[in-house]
PDB file of C-alpha atoms in Angstrom:
ATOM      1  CA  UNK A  15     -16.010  -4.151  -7.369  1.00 81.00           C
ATOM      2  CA  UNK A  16     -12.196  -4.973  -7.957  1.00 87.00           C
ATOM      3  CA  UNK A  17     -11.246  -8.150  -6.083  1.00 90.00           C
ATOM      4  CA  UNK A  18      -7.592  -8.907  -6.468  1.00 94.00           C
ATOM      5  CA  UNK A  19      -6.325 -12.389  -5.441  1.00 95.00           C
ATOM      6  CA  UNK A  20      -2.457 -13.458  -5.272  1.00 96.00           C
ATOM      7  CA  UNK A  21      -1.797 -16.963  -5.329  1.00 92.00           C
ATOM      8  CA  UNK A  22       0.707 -18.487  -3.730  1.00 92.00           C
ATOM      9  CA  UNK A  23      -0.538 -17.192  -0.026  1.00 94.00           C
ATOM     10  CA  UNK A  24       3.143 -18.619   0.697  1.00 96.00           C
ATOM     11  CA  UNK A  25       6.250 -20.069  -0.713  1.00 95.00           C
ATOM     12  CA  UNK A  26       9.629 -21.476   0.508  1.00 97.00           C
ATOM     13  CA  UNK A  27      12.351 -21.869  -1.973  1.00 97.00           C
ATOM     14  CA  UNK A  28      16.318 -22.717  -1.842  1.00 97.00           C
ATOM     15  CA  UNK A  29      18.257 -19.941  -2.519  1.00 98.00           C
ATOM     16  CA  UNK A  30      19.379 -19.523  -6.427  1.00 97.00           C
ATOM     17  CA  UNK A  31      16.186 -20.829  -7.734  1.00 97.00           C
ATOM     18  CA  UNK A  32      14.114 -18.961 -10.319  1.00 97.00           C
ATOM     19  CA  UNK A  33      10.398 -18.278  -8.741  1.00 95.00           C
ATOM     20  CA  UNK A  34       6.489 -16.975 -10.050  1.00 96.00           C
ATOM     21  CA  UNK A  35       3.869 -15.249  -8.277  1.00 97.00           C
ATOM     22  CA  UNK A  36       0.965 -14.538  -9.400  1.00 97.00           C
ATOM     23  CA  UNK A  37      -1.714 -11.679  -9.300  1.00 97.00           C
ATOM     24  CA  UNK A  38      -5.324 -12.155 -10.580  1.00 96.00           C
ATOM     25  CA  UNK A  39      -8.175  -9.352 -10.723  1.00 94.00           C
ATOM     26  CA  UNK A  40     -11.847  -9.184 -11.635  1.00 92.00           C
ATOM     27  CA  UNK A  41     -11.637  -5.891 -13.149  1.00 87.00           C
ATOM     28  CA  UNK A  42      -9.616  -5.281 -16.111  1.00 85.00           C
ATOM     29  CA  UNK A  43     -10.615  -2.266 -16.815  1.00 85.00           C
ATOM     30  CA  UNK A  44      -7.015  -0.669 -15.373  1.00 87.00           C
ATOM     31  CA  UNK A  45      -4.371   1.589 -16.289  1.00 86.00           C
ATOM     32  CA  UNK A  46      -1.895   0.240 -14.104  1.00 90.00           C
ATOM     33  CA  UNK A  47      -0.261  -1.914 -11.868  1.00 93.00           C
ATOM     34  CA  UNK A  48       2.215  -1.744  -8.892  1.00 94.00           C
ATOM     35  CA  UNK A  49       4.520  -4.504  -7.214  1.00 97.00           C
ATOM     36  CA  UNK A  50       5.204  -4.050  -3.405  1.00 97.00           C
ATOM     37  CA  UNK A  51       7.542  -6.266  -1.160  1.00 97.00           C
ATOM     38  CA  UNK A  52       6.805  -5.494   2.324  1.00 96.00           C
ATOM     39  CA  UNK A  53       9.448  -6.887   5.011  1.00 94.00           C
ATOM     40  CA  UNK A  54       8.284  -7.612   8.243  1.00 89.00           C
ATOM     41  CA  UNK A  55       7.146  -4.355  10.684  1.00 85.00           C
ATOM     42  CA  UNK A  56       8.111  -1.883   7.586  1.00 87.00           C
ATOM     43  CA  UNK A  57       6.021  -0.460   5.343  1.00 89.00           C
ATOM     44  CA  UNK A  58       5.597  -1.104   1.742  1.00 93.00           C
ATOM     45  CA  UNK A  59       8.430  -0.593  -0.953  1.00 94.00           C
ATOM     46  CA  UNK A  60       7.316  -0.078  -4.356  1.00 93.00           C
ATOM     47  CA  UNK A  61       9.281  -2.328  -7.077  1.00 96.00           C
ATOM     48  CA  UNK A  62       7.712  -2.489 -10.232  1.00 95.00           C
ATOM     49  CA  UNK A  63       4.329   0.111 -12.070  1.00 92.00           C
ATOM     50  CA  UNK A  64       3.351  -1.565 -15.238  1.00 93.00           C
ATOM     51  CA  UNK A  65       0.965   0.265 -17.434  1.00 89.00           C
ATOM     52  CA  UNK A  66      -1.946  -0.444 -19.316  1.00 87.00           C
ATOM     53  CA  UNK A  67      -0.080   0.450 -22.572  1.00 89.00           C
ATOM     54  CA  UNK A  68       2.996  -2.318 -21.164  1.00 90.00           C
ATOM     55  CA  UNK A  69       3.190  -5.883 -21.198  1.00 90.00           C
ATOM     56  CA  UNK A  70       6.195  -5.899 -18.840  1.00 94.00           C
ATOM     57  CA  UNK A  71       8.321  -4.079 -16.880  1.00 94.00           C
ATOM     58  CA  UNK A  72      12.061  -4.918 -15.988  1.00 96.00           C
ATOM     59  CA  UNK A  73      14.301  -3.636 -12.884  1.00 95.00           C
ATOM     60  CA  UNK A  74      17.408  -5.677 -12.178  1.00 97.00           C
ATOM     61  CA  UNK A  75      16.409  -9.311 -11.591  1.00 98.00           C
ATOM     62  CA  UNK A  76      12.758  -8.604 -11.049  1.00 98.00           C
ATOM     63  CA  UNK A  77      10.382  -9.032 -14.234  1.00 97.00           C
ATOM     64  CA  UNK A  78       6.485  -8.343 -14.167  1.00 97.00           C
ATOM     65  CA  UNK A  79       4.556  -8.763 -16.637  1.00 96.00           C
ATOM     66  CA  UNK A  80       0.342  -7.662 -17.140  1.00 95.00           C
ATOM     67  CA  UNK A  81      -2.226  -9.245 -19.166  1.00 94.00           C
ATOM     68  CA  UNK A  82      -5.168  -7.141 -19.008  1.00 91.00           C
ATOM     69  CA  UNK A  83      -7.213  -9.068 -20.881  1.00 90.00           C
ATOM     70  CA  UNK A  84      -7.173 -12.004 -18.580  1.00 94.00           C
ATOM     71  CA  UNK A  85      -7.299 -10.073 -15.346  1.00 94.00           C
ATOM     72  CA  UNK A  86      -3.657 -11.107 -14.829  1.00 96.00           C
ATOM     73  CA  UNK A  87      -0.181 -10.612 -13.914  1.00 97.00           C
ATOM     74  CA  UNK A  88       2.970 -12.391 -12.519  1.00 97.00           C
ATOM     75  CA  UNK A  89       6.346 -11.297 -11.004  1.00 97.00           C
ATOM     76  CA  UNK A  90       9.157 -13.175 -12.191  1.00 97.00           C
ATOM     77  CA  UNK A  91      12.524 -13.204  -9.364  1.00 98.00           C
ATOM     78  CA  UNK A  92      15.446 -14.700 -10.931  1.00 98.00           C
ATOM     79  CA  UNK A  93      17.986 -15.959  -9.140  1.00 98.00           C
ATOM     80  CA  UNK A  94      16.305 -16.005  -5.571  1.00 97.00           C
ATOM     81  CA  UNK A  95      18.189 -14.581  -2.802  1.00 97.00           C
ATOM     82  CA  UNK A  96      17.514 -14.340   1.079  1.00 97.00           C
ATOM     83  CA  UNK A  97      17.669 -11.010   1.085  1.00 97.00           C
ATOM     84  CA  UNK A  98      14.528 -11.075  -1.024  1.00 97.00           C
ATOM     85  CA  UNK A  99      12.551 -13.477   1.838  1.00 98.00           C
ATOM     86  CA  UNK A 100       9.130 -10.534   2.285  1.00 97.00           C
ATOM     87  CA  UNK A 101       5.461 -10.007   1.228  1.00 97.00           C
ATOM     88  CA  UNK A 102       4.859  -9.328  -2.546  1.00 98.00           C
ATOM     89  CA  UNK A 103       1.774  -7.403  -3.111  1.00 97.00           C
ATOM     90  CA  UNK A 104       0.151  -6.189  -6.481  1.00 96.00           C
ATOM     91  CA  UNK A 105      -2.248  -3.071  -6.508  1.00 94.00           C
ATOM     92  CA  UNK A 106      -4.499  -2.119  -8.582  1.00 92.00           C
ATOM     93  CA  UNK A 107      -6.623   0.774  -8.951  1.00 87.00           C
ATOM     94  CA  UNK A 108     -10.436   1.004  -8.494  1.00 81.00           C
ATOM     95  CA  UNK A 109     -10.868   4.766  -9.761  1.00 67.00           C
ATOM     96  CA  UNK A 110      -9.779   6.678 -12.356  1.00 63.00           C
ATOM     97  CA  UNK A 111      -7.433   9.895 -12.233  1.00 62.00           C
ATOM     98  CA  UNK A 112      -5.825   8.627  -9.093  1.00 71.00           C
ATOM     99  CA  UNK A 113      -3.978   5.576  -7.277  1.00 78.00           C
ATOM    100  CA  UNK A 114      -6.863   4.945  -5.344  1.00 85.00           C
ATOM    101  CA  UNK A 115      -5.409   1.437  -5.080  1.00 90.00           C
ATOM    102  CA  UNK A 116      -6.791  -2.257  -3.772  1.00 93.00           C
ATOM    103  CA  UNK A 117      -4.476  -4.874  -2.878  1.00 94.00           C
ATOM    104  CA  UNK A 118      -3.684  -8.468  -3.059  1.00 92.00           C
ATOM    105  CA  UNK A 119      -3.246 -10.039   0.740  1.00 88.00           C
ATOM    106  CA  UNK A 120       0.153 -10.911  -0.247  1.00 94.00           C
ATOM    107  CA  UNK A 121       2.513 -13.828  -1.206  1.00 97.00           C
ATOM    108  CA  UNK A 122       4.925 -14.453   1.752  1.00 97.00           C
ATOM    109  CA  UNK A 123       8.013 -15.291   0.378  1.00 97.00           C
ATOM    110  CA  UNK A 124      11.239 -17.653   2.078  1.00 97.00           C
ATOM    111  CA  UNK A 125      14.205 -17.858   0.142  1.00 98.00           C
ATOM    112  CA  UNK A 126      15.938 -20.313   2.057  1.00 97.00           C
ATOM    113  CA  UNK A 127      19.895 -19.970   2.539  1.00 96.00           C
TER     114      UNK A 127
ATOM    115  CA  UNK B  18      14.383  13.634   3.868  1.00 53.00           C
ATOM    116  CA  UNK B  19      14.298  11.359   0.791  1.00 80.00           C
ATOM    117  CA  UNK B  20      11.085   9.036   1.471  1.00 93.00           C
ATOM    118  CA  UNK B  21       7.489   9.203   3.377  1.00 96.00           C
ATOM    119  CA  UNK B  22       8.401   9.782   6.817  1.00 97.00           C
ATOM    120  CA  UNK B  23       5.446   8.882   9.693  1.00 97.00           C
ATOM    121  CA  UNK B  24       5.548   9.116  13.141  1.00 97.00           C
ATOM    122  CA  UNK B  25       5.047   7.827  15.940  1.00 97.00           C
ATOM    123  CA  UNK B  26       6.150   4.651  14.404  1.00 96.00           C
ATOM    124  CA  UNK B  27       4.244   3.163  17.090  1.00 97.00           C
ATOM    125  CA  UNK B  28       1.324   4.313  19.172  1.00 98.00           C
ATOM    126  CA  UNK B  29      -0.696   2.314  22.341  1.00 98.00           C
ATOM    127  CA  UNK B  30      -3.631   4.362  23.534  1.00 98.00           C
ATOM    128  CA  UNK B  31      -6.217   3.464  25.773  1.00 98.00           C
ATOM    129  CA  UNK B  32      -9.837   2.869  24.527  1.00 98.00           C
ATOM    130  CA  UNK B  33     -11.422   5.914  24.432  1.00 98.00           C
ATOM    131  CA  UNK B  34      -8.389   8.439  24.009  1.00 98.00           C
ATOM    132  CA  UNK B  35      -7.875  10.612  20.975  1.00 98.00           C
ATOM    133  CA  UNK B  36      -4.810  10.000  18.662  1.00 98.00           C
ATOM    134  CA  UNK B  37      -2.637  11.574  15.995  1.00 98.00           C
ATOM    135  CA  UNK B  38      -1.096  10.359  13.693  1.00 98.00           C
ATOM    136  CA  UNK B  39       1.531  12.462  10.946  1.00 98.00           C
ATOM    137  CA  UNK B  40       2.695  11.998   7.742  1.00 98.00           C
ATOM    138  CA  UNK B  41       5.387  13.796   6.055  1.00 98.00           C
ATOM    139  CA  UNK B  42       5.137  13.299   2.119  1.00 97.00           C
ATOM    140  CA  UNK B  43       7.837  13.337  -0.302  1.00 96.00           C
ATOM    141  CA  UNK B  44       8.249  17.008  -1.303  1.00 94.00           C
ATOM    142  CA  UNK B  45       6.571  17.946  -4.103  1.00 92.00           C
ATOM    143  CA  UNK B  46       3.956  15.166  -4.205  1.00 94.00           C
ATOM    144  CA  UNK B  47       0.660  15.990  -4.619  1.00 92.00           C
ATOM    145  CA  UNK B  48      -1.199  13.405  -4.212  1.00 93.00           C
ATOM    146  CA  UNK B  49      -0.877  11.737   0.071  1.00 96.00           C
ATOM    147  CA  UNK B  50      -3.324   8.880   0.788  1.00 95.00           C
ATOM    148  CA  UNK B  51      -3.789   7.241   3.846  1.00 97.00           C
ATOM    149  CA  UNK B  52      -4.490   3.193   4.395  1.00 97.00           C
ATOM    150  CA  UNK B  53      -4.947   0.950   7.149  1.00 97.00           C
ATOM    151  CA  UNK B  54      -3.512  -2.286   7.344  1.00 95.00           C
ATOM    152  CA  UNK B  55      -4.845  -5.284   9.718  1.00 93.00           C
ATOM    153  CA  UNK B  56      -2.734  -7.933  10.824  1.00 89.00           C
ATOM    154  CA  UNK B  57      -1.748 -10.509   7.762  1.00 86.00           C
ATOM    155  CA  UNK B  58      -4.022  -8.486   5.394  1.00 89.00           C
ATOM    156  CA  UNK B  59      -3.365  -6.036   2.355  1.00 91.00           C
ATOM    157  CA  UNK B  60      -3.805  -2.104   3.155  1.00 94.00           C
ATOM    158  CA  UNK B  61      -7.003  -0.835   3.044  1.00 95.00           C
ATOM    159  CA  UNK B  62      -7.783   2.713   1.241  1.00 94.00           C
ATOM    160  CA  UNK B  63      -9.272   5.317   4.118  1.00 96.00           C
ATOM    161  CA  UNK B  64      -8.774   8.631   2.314  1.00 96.00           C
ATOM    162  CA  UNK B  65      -6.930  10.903  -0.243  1.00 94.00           C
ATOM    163  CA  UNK B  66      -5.560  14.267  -0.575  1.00 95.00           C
ATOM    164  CA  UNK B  67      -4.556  16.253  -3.551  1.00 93.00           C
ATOM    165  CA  UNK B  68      -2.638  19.367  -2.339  1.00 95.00           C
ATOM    166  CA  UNK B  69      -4.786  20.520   0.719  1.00 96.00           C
ATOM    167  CA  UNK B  70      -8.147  19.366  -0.738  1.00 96.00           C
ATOM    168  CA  UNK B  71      -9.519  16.463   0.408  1.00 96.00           C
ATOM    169  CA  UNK B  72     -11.399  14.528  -2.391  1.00 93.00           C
ATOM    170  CA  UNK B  73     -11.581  10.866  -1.218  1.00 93.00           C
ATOM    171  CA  UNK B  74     -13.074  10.116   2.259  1.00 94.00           C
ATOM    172  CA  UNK B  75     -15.004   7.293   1.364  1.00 93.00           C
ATOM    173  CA  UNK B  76     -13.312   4.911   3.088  1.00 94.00           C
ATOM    174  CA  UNK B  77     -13.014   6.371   6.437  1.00 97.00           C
ATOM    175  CA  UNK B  78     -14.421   3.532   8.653  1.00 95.00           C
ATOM    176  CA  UNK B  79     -16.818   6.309  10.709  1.00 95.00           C
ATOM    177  CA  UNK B  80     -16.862  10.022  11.871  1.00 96.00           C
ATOM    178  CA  UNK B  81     -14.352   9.248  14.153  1.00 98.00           C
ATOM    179  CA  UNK B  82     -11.898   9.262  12.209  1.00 98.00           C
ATOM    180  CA  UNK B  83     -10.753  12.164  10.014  1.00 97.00           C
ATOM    181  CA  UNK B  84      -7.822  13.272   8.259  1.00 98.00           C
ATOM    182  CA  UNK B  85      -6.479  16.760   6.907  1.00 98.00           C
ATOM    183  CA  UNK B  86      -3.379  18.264   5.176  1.00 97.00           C
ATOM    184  CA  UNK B  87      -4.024  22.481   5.584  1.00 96.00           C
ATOM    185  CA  UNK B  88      -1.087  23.397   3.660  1.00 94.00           C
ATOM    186  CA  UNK B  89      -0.626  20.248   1.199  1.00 93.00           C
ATOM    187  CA  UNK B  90       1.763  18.952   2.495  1.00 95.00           C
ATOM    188  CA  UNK B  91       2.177  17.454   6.035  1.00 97.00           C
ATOM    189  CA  UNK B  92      -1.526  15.253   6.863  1.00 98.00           C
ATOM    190  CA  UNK B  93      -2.266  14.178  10.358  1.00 98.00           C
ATOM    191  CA  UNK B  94      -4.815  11.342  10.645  1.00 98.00           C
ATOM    192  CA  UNK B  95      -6.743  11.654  13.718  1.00 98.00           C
ATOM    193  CA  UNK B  96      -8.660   9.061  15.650  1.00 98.00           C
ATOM    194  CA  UNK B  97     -11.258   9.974  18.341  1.00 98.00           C
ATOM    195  CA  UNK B  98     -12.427   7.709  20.886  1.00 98.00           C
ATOM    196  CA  UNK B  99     -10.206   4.996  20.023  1.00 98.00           C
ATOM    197  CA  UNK B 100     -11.774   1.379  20.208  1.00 97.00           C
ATOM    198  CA  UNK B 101     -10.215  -1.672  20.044  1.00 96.00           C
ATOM    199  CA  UNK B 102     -11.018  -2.700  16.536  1.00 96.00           C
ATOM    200  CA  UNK B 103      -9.176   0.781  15.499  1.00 97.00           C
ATOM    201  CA  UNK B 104      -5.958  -1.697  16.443  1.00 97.00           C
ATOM    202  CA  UNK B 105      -4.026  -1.812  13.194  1.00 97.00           C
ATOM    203  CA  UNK B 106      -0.815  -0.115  11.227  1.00 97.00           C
ATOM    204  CA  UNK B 107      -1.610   3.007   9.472  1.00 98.00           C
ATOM    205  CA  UNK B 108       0.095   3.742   6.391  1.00 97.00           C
ATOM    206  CA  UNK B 109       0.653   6.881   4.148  1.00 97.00           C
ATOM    207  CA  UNK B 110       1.254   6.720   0.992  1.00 96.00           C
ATOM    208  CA  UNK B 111       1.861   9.831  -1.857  1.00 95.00           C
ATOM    209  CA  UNK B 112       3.051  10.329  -5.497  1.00 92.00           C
ATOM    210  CA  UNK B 113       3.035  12.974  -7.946  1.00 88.00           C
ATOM    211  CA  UNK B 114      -0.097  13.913  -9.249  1.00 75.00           C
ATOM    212  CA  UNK B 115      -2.270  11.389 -11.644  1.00 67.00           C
ATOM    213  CA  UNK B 116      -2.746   7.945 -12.109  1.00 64.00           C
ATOM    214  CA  UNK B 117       1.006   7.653 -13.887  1.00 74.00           C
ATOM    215  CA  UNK B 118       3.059   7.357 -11.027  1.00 84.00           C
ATOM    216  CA  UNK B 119       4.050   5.203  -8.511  1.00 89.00           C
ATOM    217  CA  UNK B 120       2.612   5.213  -4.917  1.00 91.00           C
ATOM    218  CA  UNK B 121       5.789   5.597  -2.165  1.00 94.00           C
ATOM    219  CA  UNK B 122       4.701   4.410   1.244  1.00 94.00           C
ATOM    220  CA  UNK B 123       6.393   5.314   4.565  1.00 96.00           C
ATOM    221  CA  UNK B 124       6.865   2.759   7.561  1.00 94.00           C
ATOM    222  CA  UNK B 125       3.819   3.091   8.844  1.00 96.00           C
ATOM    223  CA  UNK B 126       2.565   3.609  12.159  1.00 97.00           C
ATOM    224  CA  UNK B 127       1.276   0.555  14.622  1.00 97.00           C
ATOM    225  CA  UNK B 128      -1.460   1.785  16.681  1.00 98.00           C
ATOM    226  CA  UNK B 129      -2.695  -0.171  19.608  1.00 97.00           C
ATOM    227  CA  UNK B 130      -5.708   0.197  21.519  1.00 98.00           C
ATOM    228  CA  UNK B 131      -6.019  -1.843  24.946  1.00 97.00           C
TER     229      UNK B 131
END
């Protein structure tokens, strides 16, 4: 069974720091990844789908990275703004041919002004 | 419209009454999914679509809950005799077909049960 764990549960930071978060699963038998950032009472926004055949993936100042080998991956956030204070969750998926997906239970995120 | 659109965004029934709950897809997606979401918890997979067929109930919490999409597109996710413990946000998810593509997730809807 595909547990997926995301450590930290939660993390304050100042505003322009650089920050990690981290995303560990049992299985690593994947094909892909996915980012979220959930903001409170919305639903989930997709950021970043890393696949198997990727070691990262890039979009603005957002970097993830996957190391499928060690069950792992982390999402990089340069610069930290408020306007990124949410959730982060990683997916991954526990059958093939679809995005059946299982989630982390989140890192909450403060970027403090 | 652009994104996953759901509605009612929120929903309070009382225990015991039937609900519905729709999902408009991005057009052209073929694959819709449904999840449920507790309170301070990850989403939860309850079933998938692709087109009208519906090949992934497995995680459908009982028979009273079921889900369809008649003309693959728009899914309603129904609840029958709702129970407290059905309390939660309901999410819908969909994405072109195959495991290559991103999942796109609407706003949910918050469902509670008193």
């Amino acid at each position: 069974k595909q547990e997926v764990t995301q450590i930290p549960a939660a993390l304050s930071v100042p505003e322009g720091e650089n920050l990690v978060l981290n995303c560990s699963f049992t299985d690593s038998a994947i094909y892909n990844l996915q980012w979220f950032r959930q903001d409170p009472g919305k639903g989930l926004t997709s950021l970043l789908l890393i696949q198997s055949s990727q070691r990262e993936q890039t979009s603005g100042r957002l970097n993830a990275s996957l190391d499928k080998s060690s069950g792992r991956s982390t999402l990089y956030i340069a610069a930290s703004q408020p306007g990124d204070s949410a959730t982060y969750l990683c997916a991954v998926p526990i059958s093939g041919g679809y995005q059946k997906v299982t989630f982390g239970t989140g890192t909450k995120l403060q970027v403090i002004p | 419209g652009a994104g996953v659109s759901q509605s009612p965004r929120y929903k309070v029934a009382k225990r015991g009454q039937d609900v519905a709950l729709r999902c408009d897809p991005i057009s052209g997606h073929v694959s819709l999914f449904w999840y449920q979401q507790a309170l301070g918890q990850g989403p939860e997979f309850l079933t998938y679509f692709q087109n009208e067929a519906q090949l992934d109930k497995s995680g459908l919490p009982s028979d009273r809950f079921f889900a369809e999409r008649p003309e693959g597109s728009v899914s309603t996710l129904k609840i029958q005799r709702t129970q407290q413990e059905d309390s939660a946000v309901y999410l819908c998810a969909s994405s072109l077909e195959g495991s290559y593509s991103p999942l796109h997730f609407g706003n949910g809807t918050r469902l509670t049960v008193t």
